[in-house]
Short mmCIF file of C-alpha atoms in Angstrom, two decimals:
data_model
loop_
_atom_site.label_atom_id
_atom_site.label_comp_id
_atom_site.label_asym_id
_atom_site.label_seq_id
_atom_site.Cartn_x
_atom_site.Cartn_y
_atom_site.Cartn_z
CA UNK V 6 -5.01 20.45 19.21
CA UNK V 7 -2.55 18.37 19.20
CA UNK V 8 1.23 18.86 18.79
CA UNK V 9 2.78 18.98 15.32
CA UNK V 10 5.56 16.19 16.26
CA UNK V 11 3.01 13.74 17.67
CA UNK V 12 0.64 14.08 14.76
CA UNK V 13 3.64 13.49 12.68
CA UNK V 14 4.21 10.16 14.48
CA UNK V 15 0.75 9.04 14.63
CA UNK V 16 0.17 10.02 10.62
CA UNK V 17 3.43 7.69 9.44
CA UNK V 18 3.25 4.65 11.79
CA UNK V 19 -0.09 4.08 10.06
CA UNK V 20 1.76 5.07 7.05
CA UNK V 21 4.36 2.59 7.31
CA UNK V 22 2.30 -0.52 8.44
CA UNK V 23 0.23 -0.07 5.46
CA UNK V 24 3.05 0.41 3.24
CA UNK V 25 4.55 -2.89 4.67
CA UNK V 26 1.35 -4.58 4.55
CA UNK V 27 0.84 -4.00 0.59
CA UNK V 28 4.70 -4.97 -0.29
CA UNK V 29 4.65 -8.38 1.99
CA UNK V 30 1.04 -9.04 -0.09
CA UNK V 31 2.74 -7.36 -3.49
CA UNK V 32 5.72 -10.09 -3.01
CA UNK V 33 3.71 -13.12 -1.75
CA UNK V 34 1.07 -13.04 -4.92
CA UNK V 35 3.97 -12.37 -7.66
CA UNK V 36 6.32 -14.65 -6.34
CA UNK V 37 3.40 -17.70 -5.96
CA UNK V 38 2.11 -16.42 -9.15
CA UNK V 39 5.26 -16.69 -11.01
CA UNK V 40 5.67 -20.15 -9.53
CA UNK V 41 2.94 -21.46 -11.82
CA UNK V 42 2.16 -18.55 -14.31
CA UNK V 43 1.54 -19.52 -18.05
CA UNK V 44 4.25 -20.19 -20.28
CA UNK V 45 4.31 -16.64 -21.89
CA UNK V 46 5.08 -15.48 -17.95
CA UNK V 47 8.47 -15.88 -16.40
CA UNK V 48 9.80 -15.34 -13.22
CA UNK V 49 12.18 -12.49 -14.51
CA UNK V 50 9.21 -10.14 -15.22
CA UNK V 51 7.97 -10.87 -11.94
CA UNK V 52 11.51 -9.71 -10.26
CA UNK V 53 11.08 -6.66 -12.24
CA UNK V 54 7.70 -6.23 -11.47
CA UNK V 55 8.47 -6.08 -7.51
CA UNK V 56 11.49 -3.57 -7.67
CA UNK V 57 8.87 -1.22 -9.53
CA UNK V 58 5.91 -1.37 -6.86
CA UNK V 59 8.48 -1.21 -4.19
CA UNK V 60 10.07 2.12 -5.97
CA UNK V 61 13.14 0.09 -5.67
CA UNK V 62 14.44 -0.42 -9.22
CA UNK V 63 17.47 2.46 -9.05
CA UNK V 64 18.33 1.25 -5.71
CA UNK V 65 18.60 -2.18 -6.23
CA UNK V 66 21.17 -2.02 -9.26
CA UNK V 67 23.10 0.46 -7.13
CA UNK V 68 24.40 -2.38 -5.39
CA UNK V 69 23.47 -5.14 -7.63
CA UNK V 70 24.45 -6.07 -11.90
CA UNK V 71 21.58 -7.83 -13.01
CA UNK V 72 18.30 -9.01 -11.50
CA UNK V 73 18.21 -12.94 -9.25
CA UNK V 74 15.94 -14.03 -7.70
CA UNK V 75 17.32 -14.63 -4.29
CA UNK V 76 18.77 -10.97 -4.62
CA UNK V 77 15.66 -9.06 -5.24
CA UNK V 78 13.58 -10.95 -2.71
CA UNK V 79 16.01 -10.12 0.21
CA UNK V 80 16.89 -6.90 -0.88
CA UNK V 81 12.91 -6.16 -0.54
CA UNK V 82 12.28 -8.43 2.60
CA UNK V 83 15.08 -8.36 5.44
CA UNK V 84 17.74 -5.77 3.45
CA UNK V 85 18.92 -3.88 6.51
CA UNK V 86 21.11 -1.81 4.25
CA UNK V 87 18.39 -0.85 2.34
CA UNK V 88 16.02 1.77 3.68
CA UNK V 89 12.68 0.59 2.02
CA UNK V 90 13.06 -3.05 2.71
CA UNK V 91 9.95 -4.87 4.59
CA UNK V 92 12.39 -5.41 8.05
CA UNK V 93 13.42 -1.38 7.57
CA UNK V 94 9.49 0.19 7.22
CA UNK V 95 8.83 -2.20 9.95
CA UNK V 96 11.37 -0.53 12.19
CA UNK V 97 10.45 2.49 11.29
CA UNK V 98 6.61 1.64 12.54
CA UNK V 99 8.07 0.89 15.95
CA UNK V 100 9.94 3.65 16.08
CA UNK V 101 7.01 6.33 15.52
CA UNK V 102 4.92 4.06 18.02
CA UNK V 103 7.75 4.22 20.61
CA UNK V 104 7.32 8.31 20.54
CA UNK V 105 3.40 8.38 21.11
CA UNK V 106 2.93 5.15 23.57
CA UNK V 107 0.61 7.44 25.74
CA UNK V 108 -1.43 8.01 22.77
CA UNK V 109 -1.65 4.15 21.88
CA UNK V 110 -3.17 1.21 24.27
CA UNK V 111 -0.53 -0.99 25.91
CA UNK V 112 -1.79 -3.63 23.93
CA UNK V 113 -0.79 -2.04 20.10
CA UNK V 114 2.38 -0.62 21.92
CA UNK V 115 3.49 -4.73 22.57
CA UNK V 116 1.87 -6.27 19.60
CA UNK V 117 4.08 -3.73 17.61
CA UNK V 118 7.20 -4.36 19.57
CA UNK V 119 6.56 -7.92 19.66
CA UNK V 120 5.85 -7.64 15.73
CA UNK V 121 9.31 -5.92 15.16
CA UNK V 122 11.32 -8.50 17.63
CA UNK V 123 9.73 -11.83 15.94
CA UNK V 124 11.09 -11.07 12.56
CA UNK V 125 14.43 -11.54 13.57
CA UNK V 126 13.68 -15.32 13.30
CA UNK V 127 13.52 -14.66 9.96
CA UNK V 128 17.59 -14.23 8.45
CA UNK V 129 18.69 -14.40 5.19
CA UNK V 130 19.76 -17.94 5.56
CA UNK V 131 16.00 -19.16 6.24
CA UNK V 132 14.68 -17.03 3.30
CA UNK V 133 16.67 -17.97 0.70
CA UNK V 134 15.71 -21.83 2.40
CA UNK V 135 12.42 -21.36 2.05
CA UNK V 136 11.28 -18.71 0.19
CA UNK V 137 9.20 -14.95 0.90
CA UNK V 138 6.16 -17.02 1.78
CA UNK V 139 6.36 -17.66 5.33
CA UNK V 140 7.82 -14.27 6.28
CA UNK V 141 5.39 -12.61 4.31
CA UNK V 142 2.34 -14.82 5.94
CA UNK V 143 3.83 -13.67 9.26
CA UNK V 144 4.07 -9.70 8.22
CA UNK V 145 0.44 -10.07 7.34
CA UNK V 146 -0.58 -12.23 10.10
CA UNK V 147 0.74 -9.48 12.37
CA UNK V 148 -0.30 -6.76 10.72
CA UNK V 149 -3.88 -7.70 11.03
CA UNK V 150 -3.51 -8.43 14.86
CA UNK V 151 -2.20 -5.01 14.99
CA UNK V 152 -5.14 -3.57 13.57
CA UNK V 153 -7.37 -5.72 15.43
CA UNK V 154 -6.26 -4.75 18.47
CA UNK V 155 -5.78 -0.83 17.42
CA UNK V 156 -9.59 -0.55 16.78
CA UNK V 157 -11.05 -2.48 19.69
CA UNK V 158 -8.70 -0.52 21.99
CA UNK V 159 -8.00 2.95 21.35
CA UNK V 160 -9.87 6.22 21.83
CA UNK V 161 -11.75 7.72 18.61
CA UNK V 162 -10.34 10.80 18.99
CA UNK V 163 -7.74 13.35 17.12
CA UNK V 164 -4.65 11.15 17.61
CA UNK V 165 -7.09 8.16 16.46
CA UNK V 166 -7.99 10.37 12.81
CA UNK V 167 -4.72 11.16 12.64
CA UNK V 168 -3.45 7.31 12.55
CA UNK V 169 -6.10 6.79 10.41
CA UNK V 170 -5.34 9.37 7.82
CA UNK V 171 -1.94 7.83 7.26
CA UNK V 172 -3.48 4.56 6.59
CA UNK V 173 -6.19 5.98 3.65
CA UNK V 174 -3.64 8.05 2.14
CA UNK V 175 -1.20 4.95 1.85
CA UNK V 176 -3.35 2.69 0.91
CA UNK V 177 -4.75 5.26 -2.02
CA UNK V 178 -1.11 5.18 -3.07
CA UNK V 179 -0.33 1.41 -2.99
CA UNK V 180 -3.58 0.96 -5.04
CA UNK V 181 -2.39 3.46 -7.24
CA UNK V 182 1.15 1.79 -7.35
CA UNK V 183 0.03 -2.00 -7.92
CA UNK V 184 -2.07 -0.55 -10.77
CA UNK V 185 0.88 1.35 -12.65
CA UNK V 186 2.76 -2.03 -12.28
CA UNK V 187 0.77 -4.33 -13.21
CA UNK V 188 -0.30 -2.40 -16.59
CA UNK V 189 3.24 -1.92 -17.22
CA UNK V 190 4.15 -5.63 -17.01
CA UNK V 191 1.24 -5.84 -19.25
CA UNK V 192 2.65 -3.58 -21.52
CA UNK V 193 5.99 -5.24 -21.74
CA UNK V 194 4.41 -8.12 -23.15
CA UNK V 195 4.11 -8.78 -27.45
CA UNK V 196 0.71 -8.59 -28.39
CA UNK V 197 0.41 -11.99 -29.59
CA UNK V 198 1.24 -13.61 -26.12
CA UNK V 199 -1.89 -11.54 -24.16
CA UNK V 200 -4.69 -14.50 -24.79
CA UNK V 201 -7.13 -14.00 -23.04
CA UNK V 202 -6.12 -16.17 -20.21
CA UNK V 203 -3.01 -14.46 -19.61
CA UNK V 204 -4.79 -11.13 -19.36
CA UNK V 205 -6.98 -12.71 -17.22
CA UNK V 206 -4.15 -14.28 -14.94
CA UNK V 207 -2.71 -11.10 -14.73
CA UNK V 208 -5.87 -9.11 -13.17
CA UNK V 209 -6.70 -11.69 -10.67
CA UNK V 210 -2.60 -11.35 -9.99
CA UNK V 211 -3.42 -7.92 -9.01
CA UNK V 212 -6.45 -8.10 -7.40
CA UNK V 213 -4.50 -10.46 -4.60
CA UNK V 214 -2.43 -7.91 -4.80
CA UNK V 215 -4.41 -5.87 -3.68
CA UNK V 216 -6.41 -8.30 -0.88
CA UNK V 217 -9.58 -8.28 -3.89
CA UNK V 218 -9.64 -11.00 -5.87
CA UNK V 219 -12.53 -12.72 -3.58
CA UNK V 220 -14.58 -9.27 -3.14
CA UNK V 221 -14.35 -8.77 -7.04
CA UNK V 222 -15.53 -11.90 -7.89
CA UNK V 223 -18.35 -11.70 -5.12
CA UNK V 224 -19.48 -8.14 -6.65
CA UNK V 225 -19.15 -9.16 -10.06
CA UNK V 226 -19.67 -12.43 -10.43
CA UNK V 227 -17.39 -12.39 -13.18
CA UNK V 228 -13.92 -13.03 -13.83
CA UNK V 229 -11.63 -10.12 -13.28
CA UNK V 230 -10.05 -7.97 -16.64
CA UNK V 231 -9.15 -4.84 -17.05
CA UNK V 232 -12.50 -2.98 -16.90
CA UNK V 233 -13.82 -4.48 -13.81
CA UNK V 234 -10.24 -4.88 -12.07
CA UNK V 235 -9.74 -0.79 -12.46
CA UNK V 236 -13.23 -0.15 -11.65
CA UNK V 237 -13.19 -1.97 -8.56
CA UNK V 238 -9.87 -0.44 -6.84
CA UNK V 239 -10.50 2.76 -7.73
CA UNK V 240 -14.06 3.80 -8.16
CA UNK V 241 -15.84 1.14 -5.90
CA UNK V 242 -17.26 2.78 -2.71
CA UNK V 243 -17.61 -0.14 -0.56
CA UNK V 244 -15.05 -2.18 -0.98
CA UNK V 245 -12.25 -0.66 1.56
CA UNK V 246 -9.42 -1.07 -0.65
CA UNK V 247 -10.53 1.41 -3.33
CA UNK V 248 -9.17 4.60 -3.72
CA UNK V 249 -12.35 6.88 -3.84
CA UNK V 250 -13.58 4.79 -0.48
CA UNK V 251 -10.05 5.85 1.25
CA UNK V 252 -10.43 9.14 -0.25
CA UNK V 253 -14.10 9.53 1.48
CA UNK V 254 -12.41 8.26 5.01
CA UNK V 255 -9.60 10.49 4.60
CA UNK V 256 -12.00 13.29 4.29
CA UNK V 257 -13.77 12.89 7.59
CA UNK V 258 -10.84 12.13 9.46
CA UNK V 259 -9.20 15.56 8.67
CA UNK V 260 -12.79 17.19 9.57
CA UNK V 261 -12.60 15.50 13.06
CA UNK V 262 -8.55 16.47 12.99
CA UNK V 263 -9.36 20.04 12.20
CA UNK V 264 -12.58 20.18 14.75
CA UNK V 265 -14.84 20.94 11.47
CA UNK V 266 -13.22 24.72 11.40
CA UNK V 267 -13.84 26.70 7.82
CA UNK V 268 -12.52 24.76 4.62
CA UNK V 269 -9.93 27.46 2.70
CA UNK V 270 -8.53 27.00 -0.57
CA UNK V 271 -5.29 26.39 0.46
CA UNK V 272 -5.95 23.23 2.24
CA UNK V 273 -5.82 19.84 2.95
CA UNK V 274 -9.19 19.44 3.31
CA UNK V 275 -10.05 21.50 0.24
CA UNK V 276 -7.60 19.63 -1.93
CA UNK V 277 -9.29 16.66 -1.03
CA UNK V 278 -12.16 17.24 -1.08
CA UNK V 279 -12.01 18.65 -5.16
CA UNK V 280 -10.29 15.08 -6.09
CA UNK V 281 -13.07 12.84 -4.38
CA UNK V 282 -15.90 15.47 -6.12
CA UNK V 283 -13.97 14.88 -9.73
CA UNK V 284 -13.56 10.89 -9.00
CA UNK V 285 -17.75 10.35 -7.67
CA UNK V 286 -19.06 11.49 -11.31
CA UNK V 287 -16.14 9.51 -13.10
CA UNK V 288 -16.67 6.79 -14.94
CA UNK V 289 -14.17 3.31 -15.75
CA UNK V 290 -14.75 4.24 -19.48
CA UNK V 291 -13.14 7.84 -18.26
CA UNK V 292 -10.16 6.30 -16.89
CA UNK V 293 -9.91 3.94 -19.68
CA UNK V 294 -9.64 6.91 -22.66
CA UNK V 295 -6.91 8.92 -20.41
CA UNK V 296 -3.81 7.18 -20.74
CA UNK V 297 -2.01 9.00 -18.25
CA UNK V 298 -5.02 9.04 -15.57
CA UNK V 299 -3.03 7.15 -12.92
CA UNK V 300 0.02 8.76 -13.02
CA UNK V 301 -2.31 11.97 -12.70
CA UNK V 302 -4.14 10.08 -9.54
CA UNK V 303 -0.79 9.09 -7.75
CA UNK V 304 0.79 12.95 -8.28
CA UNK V 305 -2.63 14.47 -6.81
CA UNK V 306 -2.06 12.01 -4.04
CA UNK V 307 0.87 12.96 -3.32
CA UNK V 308 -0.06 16.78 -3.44
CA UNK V 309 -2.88 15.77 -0.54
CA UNK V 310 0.28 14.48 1.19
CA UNK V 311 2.61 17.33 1.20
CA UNK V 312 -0.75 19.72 1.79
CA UNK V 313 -1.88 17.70 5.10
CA UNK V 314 2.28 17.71 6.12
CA UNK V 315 2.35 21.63 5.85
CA UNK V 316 -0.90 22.53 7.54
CA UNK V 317 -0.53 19.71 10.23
CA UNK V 318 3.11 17.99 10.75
CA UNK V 319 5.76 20.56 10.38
CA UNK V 320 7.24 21.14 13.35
#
């Protein structure tokens, strides 16, 4: 078994390169979006719409009176003052990765330390020059190396799960997150401006959110709304983005991490495993009649969170 500080390391440097990975995507697709969104659409809402999926609302007008453009973008990009920024979780990655280099190949150790080093090219002179495109393409460029190289190089073992978990239990979350957003920029809308096409704009906004605009449309062979684009993240379980497929991953990673011992009531793998039994008999018409459903999702989430950080990373 291993130790309760390494497993803590392994769990949140997959933690925090998914959590980068879905803000650089989050920012790319509203910003480009905004750039040419229908008239009823304005750049403002996107702004707003960023500081929410980031969780970064409060913080933001701590330091800052009303919401521009330029502001928001490198307050959520290469902030160094601000904890949660792209440039900060990033750090943070490398950091975590530092302390458990014997349980990572050579190759992810320098791709990640080569990751963290290159974005220093990018200052806040250059992205207020160009824009959150480039560094964003870069984050995500890198990110997928990293990955790349992660599973053609390291050992499937207990340190491997362990990495792993952090990544389905993020990525559950971010769904979760983009989802709350986007229906609440939705919801800030008048009725008479959500045509069609603008409620249409908005799903396919989220689903390259969410890397699943191409998938959805290859599943469905429709165009995305509201039904299919909730379906699809949360119930689908192939597509690798969804929440119930993350859930499913999650749950045999922590049988490998617990070396398939006895399942008790008071844990992880019990908690777990009760959410992805609920979610495989649910239906999108459920979700749909329970207005509250994802706020529900992203708390029991979080309780499989501070369940696997008890039972496996106190230390």
């Amino acid at each position: 078994m291993m130790l309760s500080r390494t497993a803590n390391s392994l769990f949140w440097t997959g933690r925090y390169i998914e959590r980068l990975e879905h803000l650089a995507r989050y920012l790319n697709a509203q910003f480009l979006s905004s750039a040419d969104a229908p008239r009823a659409l304005n750049k403002q809402l996107a702004l707003e719409s960023m500081l929410s999926m980031a969780g970064a609302t409060e913080a933001y007008f701590k330091t800052h009176e009303q919401i521009d453009d330029e502001k928001v973008i490198l307050f959520l990009t290469v902030d160094e003052q601000y904890l949660f920024s792209i440039k900060n979780y990033l750090s943070l990655a490398r950091e975590n990765a530092r302390g458990i280099r014997d349980n990572l190949s050579t190759e992810v150790w320098e791709t990640v330390n080569r990751f963290y080093h290159s974005t220093s090219e990018f200052n806040e002179e250059i992205i207020i020059k160009k824009g959150p495109y480039d560094f964003c393409k870069h984050v995500l460029n890198y990110v997928n190396i990293i990955k790349g190289v992660a599973d053609n190089t390291i050992l499937r073992n207990q340190s491997w799960s362990m990495i792993r978990t952090g990544i389905n239990l993020e990525r559950a979350l971010q769904i979760c997150k983009i989802l709350i957003t986007k229906l609440e920029d939705i919801d800030k809308m008048s009725t008479d401006k959500l045509s069609p096409a603008i409620t249409g704009y908005h799903w396919a906004s989220l689903l390259r959110s969410a890397g699943g605009f191409d998938m959805s449309r290859n599943y469905y062979h429709e165009s995305p709304n509201r039904e299919r684009g909730i379906e699809f993240l949360i119930l689908n379980k192939k597509f690798p983005k969804s929440v119930l497929f993350n859930l499913k991953e999650l749950q045999q990673n922590l049988k490998i991490i617990s070396d398939h011992k006895p399942i008790t009531p008071d844990s992880v793998e019990f908690t777990t495993g009760k959410l992805i039994a609920y979610m495989n008999y649910l239906t999108v018409e459920d979700i749909l009649e329970k207005e509250e459903f994802l706020y529900q999702l992203e708390e029991q989430l979080l309780d499989i969170g501070r369940a696997l950080e008890r039972q496996y990373l106190q230390y």
